[in-house]
Coordinates of C-alpha atoms and ligand atoms in Angstrom, one line a residue:
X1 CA 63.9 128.0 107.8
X2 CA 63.5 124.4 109.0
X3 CA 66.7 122.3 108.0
X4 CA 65.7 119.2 106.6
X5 CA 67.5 116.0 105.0
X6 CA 64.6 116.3 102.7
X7 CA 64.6 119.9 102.0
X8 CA 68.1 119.8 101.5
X9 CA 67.7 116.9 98.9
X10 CA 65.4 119.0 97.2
X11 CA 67.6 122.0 96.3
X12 CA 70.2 119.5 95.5
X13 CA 68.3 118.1 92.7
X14 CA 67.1 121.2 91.1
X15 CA 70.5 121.6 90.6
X16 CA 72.2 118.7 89.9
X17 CA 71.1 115.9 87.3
X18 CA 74.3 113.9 86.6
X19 CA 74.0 110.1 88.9
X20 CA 77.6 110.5 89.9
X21 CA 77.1 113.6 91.7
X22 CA 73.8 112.5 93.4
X23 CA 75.7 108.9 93.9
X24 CA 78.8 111.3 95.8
X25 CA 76.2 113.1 97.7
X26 CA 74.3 110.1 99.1
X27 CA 77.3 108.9 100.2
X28 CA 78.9 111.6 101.8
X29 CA 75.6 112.2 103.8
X30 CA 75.7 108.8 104.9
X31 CA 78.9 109.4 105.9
X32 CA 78.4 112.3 108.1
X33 CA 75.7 110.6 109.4
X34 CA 77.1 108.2 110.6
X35 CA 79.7 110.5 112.7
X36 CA 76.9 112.7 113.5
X37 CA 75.2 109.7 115.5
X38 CA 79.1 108.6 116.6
X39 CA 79.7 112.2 117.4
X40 CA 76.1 113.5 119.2
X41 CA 75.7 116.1 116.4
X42 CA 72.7 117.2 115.0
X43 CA 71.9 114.2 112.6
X44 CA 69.5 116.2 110.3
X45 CA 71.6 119.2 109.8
X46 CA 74.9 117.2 109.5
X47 CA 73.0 115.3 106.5
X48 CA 71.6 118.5 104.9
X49 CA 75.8 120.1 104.8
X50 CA 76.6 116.5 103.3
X51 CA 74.0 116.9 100.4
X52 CA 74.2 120.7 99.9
X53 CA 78.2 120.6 99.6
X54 CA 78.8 119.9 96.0
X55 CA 74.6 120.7 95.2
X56 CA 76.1 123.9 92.8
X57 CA 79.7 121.2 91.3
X58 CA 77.0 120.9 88.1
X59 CA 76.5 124.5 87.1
X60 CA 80.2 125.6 88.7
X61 CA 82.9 123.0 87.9
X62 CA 85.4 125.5 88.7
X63 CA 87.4 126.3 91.6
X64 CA 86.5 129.7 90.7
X65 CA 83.3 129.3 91.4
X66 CA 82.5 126.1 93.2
X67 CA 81.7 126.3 96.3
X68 CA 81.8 130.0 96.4
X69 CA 79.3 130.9 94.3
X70 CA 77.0 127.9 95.3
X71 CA 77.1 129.3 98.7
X72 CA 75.4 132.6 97.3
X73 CA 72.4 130.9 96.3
X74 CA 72.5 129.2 99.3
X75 CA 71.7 132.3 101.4
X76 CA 69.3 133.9 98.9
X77 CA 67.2 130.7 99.3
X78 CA 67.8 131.3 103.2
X79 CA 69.6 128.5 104.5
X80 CA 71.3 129.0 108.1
X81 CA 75.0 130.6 108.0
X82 CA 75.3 127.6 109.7
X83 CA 74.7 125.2 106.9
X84 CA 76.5 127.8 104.5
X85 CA 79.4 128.3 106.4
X86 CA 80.0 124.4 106.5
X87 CA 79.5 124.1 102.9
X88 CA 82.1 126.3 102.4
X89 CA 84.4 125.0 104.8
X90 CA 84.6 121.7 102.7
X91 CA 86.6 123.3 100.0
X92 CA 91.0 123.5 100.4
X93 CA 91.4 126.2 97.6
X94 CA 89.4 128.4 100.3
X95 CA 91.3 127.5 103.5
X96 CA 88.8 128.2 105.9
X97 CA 89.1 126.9 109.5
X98 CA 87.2 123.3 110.4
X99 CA 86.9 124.8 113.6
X100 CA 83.6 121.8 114.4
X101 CA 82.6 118.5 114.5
X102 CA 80.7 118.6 111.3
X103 CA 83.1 120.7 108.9
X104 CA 86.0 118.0 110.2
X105 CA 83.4 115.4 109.5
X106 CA 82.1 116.3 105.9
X107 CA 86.3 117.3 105.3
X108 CA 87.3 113.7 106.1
X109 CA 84.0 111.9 104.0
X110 CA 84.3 113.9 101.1
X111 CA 87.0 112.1 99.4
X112 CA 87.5 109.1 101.3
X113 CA 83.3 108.0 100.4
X114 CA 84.2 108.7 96.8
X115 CA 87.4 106.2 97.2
X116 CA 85.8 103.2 98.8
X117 CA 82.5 103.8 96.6
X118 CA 85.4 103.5 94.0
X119 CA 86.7 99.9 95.8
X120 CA 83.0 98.7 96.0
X121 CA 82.6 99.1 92.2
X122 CA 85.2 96.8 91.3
X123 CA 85.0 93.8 93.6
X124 CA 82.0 91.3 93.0
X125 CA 80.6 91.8 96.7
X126 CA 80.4 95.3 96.9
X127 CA 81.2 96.8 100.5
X128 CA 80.2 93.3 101.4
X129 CA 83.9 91.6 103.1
X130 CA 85.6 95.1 102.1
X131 CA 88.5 95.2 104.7
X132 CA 90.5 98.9 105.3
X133 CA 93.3 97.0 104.7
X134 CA 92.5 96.6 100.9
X135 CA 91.4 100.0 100.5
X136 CA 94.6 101.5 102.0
X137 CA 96.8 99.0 99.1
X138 CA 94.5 100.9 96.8
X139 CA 95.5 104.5 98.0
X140 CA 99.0 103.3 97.4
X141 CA 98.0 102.7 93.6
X142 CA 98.3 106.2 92.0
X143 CA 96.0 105.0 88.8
X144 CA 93.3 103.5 91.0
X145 CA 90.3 106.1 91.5
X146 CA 93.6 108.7 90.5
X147 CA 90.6 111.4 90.6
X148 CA 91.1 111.0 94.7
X149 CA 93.2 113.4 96.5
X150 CA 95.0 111.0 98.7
X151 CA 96.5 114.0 101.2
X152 CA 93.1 114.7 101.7
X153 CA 92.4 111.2 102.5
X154 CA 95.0 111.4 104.9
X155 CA 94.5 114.6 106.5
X156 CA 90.7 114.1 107.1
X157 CA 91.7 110.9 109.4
X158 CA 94.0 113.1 111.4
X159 CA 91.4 115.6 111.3
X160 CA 88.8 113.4 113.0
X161 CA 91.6 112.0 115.2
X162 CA 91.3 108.6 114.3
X163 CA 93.7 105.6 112.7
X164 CA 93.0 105.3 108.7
X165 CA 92.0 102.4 109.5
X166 CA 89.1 103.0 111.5
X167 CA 88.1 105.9 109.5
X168 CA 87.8 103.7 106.6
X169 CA 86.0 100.9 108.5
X170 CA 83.4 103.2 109.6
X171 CA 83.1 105.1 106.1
X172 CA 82.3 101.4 104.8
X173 CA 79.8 100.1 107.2
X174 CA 78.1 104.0 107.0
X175 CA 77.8 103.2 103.3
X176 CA 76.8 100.1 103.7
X177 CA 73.0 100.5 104.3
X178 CA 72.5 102.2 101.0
X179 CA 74.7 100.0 98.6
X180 CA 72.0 99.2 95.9
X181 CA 71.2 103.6 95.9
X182 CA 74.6 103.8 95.1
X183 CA 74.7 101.0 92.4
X184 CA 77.2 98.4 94.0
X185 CA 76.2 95.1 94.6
X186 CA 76.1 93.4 98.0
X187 CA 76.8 89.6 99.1
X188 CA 73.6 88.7 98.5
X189 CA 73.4 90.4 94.4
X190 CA 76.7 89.0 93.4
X191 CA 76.8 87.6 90.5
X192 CA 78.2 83.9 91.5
X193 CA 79.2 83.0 87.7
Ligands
LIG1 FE1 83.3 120.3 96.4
LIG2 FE1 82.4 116.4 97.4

């Protein structure tokens, strides 16, 4: 089978209804696709990983079963080993090499998307003026976003070879473009009162 952004979208949603999880997926495929341009990867398959990796989190919030059994439907519906094999490369409980750009890619967006969507939410801009700098203070608070796993945060920078910092600054101006999907407001939205 063709892999699509779209077609990729479309088994996510059959699956999943809950906005946060469809909110965590857009992200994270902007995300990768914004290292798959940065990188030379395959932009459209890089994006279909992104929305497929957690497309089975709603019917298997388990460890025992997330993203193992999610990757079984995945191959009965005939996605590439490709596209399975980097879904399953996402999760730590599994340990499974990141041995390419994109399984280091969707590693090191996975949680770091979900933190600065969480630092978007609470400042009146958005993304909008949203400095690494300010996001790494925020790692440092244990209660902020506590949900985070900041080793992973850590570990996917190294992954990817690359300062925090620019990891982060890159993660922002990926997410940028798709602020309002995401429900954050922007400099131009804010609410000046
Ligand atoms: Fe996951
Ligand atoms: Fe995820």
């Amino acid at each position: 089978m063709e892999v699509t952004r779209d077609r990729a979208w479309e088994t996510l949603t059959r699956y999943t209804t809950s906005e946060a999880l469809l909110r965590h997926a857009l992200a994270v495929e902007a995300s990768v696709g914004w290292y798959a341009r940065r990188l030379g990867g395959d932009e459209e398959l890089w994006r279909a990983v992104a929305l497929l990796h957690d497309f089975d989190y709603e019917i298997h919030p388990t460890l025992d079963e997330h993203p193992q059994d999610g990757a079984a439907i995945l191959r009965e519906e005939e996605w590439p080993e490709e596209v399975v094999e980097s879904v399953l490369s996402h999760a730590e409980h599994l340990a499974m090499p990141r041995d390419t750009p994109l399984k280091k890619s969707l590693f090191a967006c996975d949680e770091l998307s979900g933190f600065v969507h969480a630092c978007g939410l609470v400042r009146p801009t958005g993304l909008d003026g949203l400095e690494p700098k300010s996001v790494r203070k925020k790692l440092r608070q244990p209660s902020f976003a506590a949900g985070v796993h900041r080793d992973e945060v850590y570990a996917g920078a190294e992954l990817l070879g690359l300062e925090l910092d620019e990891h982060i600054r890159n993660v922002i101006e990926a997410m940028q473009p798709i602020a309002a999907e995401l429900g954050l407001r922007t400099a131009e939205t804010a609410d000046v009162n």
